[in-house]
Short mmCIF file of C-alpha atoms in Angstrom, two decimals:
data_model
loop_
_atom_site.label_atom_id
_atom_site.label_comp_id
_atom_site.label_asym_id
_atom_site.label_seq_id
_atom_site.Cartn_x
_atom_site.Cartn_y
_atom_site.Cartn_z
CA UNK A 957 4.86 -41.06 3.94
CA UNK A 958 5.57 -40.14 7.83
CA UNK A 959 1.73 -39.87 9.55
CA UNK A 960 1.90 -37.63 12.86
CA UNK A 961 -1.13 -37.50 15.17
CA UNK A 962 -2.10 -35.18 17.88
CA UNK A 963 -4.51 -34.86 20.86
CA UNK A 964 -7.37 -36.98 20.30
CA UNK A 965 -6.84 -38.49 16.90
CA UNK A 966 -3.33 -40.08 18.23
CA UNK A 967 -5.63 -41.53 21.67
CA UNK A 968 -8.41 -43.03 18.94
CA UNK A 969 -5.74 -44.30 16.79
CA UNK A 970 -3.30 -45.57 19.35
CA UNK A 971 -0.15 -44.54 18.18
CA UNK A 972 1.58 -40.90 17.56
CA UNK A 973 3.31 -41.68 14.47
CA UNK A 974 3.41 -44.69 11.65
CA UNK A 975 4.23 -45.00 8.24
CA UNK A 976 2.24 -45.46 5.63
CA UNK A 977 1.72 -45.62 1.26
CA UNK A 978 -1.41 -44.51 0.41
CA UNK A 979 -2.53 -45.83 -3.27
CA UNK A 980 -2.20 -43.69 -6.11
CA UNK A 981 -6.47 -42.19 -5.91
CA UNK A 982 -5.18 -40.67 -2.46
CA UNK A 983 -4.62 -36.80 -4.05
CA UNK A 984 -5.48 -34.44 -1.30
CA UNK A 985 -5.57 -33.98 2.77
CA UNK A 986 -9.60 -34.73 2.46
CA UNK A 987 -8.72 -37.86 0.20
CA UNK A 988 -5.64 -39.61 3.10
CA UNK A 989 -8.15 -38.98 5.96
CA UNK A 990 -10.83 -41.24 4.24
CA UNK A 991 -8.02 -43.73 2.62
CA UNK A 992 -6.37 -43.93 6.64
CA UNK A 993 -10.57 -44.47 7.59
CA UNK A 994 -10.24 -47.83 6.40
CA UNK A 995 -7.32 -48.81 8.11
CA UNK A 996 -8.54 -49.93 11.28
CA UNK A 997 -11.60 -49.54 13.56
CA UNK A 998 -9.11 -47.15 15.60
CA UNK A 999 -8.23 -44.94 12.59
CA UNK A 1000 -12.18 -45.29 11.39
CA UNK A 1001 -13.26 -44.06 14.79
CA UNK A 1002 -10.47 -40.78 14.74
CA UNK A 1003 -11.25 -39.99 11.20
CA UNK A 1004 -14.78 -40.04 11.57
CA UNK A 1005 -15.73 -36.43 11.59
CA UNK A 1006 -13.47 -34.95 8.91
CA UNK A 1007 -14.96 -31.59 9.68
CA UNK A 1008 -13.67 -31.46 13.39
CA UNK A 1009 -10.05 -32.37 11.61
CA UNK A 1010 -7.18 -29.99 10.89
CA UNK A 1011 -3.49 -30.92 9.26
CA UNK A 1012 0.10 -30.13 8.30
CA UNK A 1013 1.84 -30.83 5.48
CA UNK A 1014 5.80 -30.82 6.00
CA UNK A 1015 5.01 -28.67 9.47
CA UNK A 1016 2.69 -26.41 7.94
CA UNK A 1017 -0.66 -25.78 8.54
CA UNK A 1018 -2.75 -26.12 4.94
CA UNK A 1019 -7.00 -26.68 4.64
CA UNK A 1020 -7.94 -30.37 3.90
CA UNK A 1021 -8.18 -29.67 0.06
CA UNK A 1022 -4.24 -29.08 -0.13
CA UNK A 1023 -2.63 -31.94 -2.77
CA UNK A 1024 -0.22 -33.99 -1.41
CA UNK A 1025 2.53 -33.52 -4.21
CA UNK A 1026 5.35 -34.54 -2.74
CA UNK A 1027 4.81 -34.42 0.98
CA UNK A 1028 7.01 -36.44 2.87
CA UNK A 1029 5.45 -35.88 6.68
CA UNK A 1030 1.46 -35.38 7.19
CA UNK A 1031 0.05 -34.38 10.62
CA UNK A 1032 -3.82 -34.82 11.39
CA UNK A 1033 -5.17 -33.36 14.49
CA UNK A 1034 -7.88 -31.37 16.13
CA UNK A 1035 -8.13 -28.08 16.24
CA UNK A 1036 -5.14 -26.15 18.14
CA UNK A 1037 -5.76 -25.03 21.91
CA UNK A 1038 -2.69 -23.90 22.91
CA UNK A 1039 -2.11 -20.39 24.67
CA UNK B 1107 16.05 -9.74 19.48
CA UNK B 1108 13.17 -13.11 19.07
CA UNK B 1109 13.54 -15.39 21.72
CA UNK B 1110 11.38 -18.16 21.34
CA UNK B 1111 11.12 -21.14 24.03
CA UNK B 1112 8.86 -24.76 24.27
CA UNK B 1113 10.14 -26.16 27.80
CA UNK B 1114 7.78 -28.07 30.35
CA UNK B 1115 9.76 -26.39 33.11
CA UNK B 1116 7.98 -23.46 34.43
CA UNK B 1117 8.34 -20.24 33.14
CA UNK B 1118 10.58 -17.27 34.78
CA UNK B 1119 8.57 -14.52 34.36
CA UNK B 1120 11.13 -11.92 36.23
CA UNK B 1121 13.76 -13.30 34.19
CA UNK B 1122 11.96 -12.86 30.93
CA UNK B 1123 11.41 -9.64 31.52
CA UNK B 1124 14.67 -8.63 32.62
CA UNK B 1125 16.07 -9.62 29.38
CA UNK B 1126 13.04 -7.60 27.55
CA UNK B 1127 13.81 -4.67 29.43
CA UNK B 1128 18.06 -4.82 28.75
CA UNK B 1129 16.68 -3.86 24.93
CA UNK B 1130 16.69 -0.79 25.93
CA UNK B 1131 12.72 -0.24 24.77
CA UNK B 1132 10.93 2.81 26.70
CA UNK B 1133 8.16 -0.05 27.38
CA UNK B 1134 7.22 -3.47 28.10
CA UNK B 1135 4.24 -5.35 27.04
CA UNK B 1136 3.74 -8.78 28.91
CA UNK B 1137 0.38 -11.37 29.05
CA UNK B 1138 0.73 -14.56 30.89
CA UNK B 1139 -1.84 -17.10 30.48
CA UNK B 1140 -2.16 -19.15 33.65
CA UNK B 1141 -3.84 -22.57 34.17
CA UNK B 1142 -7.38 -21.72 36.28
CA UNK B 1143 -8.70 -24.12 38.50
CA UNK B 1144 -12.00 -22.53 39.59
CA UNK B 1145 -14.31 -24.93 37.19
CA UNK B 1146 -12.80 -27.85 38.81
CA UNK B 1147 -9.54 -28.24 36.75
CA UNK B 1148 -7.13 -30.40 38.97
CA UNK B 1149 -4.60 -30.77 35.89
CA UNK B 1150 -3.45 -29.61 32.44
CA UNK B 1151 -1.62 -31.39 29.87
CA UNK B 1152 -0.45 -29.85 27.39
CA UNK B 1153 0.77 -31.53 23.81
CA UNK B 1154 2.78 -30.02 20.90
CA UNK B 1155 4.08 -30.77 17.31
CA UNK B 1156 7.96 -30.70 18.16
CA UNK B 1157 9.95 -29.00 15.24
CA UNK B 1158 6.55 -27.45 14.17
CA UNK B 1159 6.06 -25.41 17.12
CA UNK B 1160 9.18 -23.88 17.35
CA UNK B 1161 8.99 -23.14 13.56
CA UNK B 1162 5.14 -21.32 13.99
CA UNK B 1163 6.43 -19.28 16.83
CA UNK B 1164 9.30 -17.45 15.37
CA UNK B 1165 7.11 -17.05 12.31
CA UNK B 1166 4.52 -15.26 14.98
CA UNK B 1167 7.21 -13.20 16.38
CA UNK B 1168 8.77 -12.24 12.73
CA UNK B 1169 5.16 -11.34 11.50
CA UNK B 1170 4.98 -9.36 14.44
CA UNK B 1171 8.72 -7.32 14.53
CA UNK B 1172 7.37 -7.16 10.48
CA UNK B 1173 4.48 -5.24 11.32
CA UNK B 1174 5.08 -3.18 14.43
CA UNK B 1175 8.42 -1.47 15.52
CA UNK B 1176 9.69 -3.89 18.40
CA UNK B 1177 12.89 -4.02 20.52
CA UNK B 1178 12.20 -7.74 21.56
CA UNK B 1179 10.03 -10.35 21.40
CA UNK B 1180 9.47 -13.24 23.61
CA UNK B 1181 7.25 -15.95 23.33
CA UNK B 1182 7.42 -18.84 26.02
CA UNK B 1183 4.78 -21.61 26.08
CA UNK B 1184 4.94 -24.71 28.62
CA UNK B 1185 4.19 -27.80 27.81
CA UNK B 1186 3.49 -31.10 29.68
CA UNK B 1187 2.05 -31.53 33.08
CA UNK B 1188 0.95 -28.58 34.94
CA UNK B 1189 -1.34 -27.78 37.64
CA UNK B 1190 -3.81 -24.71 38.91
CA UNK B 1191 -2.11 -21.48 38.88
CA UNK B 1192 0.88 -22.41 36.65
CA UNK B 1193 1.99 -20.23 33.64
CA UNK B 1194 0.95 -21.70 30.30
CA UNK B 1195 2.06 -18.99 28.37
CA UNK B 1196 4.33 -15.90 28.20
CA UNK B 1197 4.14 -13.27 25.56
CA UNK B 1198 6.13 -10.01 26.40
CA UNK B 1199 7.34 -7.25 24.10
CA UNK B 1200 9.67 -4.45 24.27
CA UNK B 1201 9.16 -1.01 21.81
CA UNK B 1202 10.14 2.30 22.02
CA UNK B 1203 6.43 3.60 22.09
CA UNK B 1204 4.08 1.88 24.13
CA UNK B 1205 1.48 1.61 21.40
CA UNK B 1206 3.70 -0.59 19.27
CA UNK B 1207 4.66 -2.91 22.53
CA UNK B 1208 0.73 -3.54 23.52
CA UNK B 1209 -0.42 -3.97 19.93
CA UNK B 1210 2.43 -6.66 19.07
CA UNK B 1211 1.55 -8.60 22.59
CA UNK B 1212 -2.35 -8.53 21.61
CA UNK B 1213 -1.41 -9.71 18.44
CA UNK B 1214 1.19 -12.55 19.05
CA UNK B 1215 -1.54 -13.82 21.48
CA UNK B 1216 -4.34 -13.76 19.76
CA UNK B 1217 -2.34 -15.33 16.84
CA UNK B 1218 -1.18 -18.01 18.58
CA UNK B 1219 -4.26 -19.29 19.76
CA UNK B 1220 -5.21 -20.39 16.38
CA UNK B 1221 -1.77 -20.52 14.77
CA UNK B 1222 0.62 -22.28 16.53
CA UNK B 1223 0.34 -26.49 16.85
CA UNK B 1224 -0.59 -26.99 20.91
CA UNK B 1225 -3.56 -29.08 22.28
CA UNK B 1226 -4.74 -28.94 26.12
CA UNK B 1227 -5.60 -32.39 27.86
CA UNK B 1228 -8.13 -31.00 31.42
CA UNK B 1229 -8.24 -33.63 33.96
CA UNK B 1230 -11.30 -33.03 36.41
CA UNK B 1231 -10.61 -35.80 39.16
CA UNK B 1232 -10.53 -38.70 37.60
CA UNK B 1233 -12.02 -37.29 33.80
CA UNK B 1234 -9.79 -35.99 31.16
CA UNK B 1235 -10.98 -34.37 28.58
CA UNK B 1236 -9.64 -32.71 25.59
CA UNK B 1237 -10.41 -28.69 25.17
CA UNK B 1238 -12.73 -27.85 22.40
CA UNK B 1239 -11.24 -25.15 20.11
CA UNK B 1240 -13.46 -21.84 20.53
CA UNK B 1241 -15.13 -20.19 17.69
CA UNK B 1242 -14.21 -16.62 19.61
CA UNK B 1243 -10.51 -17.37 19.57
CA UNK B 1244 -10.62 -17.89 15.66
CA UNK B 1245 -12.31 -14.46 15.60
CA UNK B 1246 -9.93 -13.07 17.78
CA UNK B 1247 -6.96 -14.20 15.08
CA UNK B 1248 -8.93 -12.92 12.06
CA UNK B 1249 -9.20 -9.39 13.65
CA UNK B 1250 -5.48 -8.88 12.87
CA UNK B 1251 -6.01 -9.76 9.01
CA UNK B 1252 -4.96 -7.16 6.57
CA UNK B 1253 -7.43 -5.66 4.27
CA UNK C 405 -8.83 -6.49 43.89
CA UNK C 406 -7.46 -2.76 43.48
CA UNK C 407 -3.94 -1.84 44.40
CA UNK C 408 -2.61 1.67 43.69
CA UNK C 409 1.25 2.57 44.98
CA UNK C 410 3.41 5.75 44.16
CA UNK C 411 6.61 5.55 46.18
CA UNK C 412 9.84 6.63 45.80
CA UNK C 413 11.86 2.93 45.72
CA UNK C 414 12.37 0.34 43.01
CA UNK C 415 9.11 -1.44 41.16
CA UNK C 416 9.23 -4.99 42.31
CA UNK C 417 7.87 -6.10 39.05
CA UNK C 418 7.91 -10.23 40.09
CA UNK C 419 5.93 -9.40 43.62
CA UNK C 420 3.52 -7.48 41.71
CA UNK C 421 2.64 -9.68 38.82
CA UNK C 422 2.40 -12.93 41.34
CA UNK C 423 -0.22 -10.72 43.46
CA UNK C 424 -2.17 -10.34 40.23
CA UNK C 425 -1.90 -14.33 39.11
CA UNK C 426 -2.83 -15.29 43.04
CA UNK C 427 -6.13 -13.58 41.71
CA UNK C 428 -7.23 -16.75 40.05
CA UNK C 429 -7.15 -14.94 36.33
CA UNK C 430 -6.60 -16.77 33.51
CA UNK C 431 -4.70 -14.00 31.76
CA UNK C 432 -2.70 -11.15 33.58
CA UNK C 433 -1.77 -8.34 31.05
CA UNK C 434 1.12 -5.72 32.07
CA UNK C 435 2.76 -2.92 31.09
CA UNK C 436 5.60 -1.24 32.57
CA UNK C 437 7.51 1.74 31.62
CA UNK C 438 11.75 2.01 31.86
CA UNK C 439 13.35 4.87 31.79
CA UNK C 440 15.55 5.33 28.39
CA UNK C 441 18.57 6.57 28.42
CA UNK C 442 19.28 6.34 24.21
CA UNK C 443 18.65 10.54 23.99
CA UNK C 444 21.47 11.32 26.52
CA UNK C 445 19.29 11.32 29.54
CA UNK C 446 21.49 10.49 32.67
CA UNK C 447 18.91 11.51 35.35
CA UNK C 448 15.11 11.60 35.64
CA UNK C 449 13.20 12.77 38.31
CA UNK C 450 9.66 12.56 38.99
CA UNK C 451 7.78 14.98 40.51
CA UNK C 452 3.85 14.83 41.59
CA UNK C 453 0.63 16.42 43.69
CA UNK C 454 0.47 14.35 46.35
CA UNK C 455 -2.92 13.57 47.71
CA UNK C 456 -4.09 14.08 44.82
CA UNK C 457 -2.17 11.12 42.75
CA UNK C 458 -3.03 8.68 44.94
CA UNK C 459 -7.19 9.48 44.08
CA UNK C 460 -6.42 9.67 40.88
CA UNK C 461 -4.92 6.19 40.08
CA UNK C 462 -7.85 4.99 41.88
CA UNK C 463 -10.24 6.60 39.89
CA UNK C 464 -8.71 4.78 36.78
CA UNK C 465 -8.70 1.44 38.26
CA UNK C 466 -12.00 2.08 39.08
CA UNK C 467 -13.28 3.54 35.67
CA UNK C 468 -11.40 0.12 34.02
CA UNK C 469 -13.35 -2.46 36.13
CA UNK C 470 -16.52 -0.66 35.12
CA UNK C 471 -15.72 -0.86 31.94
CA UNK C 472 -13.92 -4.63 31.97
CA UNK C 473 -14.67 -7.39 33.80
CA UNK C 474 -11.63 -8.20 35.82
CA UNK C 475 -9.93 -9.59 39.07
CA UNK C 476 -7.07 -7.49 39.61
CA UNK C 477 -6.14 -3.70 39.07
CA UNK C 478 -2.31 -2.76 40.03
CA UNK C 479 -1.14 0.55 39.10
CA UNK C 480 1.92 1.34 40.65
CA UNK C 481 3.90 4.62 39.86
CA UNK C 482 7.68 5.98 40.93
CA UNK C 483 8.24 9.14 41.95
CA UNK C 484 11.88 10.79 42.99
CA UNK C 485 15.24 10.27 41.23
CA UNK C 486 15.77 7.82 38.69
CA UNK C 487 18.40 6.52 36.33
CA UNK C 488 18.14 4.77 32.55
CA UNK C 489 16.67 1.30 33.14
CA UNK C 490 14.38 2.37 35.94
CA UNK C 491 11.10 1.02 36.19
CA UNK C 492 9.04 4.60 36.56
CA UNK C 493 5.70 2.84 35.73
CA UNK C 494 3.78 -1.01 36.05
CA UNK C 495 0.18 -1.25 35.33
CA UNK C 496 -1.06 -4.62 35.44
CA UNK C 497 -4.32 -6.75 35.51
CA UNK C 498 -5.74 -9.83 35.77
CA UNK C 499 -9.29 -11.34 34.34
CA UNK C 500 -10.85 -14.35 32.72
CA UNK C 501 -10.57 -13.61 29.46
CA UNK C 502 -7.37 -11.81 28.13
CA UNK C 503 -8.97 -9.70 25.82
CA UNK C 504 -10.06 -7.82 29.19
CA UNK C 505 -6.61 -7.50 30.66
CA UNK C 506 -4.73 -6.57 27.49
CA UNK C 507 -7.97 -3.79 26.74
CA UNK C 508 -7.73 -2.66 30.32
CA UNK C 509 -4.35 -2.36 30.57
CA UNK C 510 -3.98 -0.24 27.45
CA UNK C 511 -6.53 1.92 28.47
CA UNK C 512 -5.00 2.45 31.73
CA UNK C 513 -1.20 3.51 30.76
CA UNK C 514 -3.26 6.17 28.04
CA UNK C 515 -5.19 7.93 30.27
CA UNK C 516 -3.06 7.77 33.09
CA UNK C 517 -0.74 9.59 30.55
CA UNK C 518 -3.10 13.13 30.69
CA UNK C 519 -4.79 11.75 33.88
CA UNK C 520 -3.00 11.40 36.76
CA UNK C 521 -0.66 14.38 38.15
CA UNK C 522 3.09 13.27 37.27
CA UNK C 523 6.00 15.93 35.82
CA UNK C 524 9.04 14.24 34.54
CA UNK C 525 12.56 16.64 34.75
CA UNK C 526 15.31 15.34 32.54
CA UNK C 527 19.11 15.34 33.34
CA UNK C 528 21.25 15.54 30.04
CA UNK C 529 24.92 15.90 32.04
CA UNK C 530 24.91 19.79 33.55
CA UNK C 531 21.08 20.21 31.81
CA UNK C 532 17.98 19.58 33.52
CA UNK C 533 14.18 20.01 31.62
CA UNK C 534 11.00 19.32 31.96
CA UNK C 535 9.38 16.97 30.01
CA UNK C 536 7.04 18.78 27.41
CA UNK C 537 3.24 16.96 27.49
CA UNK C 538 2.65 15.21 24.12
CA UNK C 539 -0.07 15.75 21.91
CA UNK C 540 0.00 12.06 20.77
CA UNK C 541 -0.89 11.45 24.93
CA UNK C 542 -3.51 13.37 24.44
CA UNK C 543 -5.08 11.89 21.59
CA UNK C 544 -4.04 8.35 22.89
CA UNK C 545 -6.37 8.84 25.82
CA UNK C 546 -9.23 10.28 23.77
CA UNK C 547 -9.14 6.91 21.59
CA UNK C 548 -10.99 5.61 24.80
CA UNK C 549 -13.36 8.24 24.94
CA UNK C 550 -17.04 6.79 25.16
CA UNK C 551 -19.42 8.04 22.62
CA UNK D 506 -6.53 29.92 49.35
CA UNK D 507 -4.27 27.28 50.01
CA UNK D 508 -2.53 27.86 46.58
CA UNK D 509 0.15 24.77 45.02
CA UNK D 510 2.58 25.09 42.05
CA UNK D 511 4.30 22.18 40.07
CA UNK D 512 6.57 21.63 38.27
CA UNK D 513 8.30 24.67 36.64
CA UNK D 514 5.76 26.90 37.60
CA UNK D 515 6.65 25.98 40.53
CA UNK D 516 10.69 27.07 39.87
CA UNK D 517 9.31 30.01 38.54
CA UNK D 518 7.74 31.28 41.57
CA UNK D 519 10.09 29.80 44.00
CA UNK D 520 7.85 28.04 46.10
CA UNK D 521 5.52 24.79 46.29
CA UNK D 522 2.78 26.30 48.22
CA UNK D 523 1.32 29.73 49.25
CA UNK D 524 -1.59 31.33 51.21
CA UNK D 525 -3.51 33.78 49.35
CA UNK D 526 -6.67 36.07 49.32
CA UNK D 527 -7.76 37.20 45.76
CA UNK D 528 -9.48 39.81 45.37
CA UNK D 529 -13.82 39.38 44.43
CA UNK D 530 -12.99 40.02 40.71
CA UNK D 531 -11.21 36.65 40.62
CA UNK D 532 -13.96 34.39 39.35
CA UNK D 533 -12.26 32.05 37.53
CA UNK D 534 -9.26 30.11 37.64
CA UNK D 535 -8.16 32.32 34.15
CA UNK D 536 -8.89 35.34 36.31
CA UNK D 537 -6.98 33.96 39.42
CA UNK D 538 -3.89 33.35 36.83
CA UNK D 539 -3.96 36.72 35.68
CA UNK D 540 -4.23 37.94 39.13
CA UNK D 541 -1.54 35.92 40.52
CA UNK D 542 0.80 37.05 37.67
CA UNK D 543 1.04 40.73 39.01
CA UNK D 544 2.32 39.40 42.47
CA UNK D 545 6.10 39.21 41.45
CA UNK D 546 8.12 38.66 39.27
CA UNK D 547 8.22 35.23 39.52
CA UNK D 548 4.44 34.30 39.27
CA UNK D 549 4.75 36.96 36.55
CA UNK D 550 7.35 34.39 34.36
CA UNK D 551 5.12 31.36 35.78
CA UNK D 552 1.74 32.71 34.56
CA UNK D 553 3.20 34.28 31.70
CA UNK D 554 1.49 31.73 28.72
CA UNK D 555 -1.93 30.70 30.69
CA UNK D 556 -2.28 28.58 27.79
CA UNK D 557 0.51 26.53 28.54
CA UNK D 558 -0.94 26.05 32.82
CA UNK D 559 -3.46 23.19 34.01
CA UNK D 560 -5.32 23.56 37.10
CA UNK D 561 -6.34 21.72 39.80
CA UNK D 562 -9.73 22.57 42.17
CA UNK D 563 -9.58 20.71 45.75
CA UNK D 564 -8.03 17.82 43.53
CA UNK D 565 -9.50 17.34 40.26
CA UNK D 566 -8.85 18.68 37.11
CA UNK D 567 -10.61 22.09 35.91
CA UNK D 568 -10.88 23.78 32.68
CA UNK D 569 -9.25 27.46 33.04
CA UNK D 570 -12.49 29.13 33.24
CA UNK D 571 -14.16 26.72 35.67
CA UNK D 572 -15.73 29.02 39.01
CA UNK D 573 -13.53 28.86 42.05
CA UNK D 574 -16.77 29.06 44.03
CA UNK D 575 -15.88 27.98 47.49
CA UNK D 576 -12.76 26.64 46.36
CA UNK D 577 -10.16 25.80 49.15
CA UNK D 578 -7.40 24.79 47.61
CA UNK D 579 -6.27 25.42 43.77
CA UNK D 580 -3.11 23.62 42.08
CA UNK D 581 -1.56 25.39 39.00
CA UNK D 582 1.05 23.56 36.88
CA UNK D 583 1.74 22.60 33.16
CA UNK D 584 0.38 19.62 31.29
CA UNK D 585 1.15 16.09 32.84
CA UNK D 586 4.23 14.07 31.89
CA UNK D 587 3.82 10.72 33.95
CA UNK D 588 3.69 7.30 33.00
#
């Protein structure tokens, strides 16, 4: 699975993009951001606050609940400032 | 008639609008969001999700040409380094009825403050900080909901 | 931090939008009318009161900063002869927040509409008209009516 | 009275601007319409439908039966077309 990260989840975790397997109990959006927790004091200290987290599944937006079926590229970020 | 455009060189607002106005529209909606430096802002960065972006914007501009009857649509956003006074963003719309052209360019705004995947990096002398989404801008988006 | 013009040459759209960004805005909202020329129109001319235009348009941008808090007010209007593509009206402004501009500069292209005293004369070929006032204007403009 | 005429009540009457003296039954600007209409036949085609005139007192808008008063100078034309 391709892992994108934006703003300040990409600074915490120190890299943009990486890939990654997540085990089998890894079902939904809510589920990879506490599996990718674990990974590393960087990923642990961007995935803290799950609430203050947003994502994409295959370039679309979708709430943290969403299964992952058959995703092949996740994005976790903060919220969107653009404009 | 949907021109959509991610660049971090800065936007040609004359030129935009030149092109909105060849539709032949009676009117021309515009908003241009530009970088403020008056609570000590000394630089913006600004990220995006390439291939995402692009996607979320034409899907803006669709939804809107769905919803209202437009001419043209443009939506511009910069991205990278800018500074004070620069152009972020650049909505305009062209419709035969004015109504139509302000709506869509209230809309496509307000939309794609909450819809479209951009984050802003301030740098306050030697601070950087990244912006805090707004609870008023998510409001602003749900306004245009159907019933 | 107003600026009212009716003159008889060519809107310079890109001068007028840059006066309204040097304002310091975060958002600058426009509008700006073209002459169409998709009914057969091949001439428009503009008549108006003058003297009394000029107070008029200033009595709008004045009623809209009451009512918004902005930077920047720019109505300009053309009078005289015209062709299709012809800019015959820009209304722009700048503020903080651009729910302000894009409000304020709807509400200034409706009332100016039944407002401000402007008679359009069409040319189709040998056949000249006036314009005939709109009842949609009308009711456009009332929409900002305060309670 | 510094009287002005727009538009096509202005073609109509065949000039801009005129000096008149209505008589002290004009009141209103309905009664200065209905006056003005027996002066030729031009004002007579211009202030033929008063229904379809605006007016103008020293340079803001009136209702038709709004009091000249001391009025100096009254604008009659149709509705408004700008913008």
């Amino acid at each position: 699975m391709d892992l994108l990260y934006f703003a300040w989840v990409r600074e915490r975790i120190g890299t943009g993009a990486e890939q990654r397997d997540p085990p089998e109990a890894v079902r939904n959006v809510a589920d990879l951001i506490e599996w990718l927790a674990t990974l590393s004091p960087g990923h642990a200290e961007a995935m803290r606050e799950p609430e203050r987290l947003r994502a994409a599944i295959d370039q679309k937006f979708v709430p943290l609940d969403t299964l992952l079926g058959s995703a092949r590229e996740v994005a976790i970020f903060p919220p969107v400032t653009g404009g | 008639m949907i021109r959509v455009s991610i660049d971090d060189a800065p936007i040609e607002l004359a030129v935009e609008v030149a092109a909105l106005e060849e539709r032949g529209a009676g009117g021309v909606a515009t908003f241009t969001g530009v970088v403020r430096g008056d609570d000590g802002v000394t630089a913006l960065e600004l990220e995006h999700y390439p291939g995402m972006t692009e996607q979320a914007l034409i899907a803006l501009a669709e939804a809107a040409t769905v919803r209202w009857s437009l001419l043209g649509v443009t939506i511009v956003h910069r991205v990278g380094a800018m500074a004070p006074g620069d152009r972020i963003v650049f909505i305009g719309t062209a419709a035969e009825h004015r109504r139509e052209a302000l709506e869509a360019c209230a809309y496509l705004i307000d939309r794609l403050k909450t819809d479209a995947p951009f984050w802003k990096r301030e740098t306050r002398g030697d601070a950087a900080s990244w912006v805090e989404a707004r609870d008023s801008d998510a409001a602003s988006a749900e306004r245009w909901a159907r019933d």
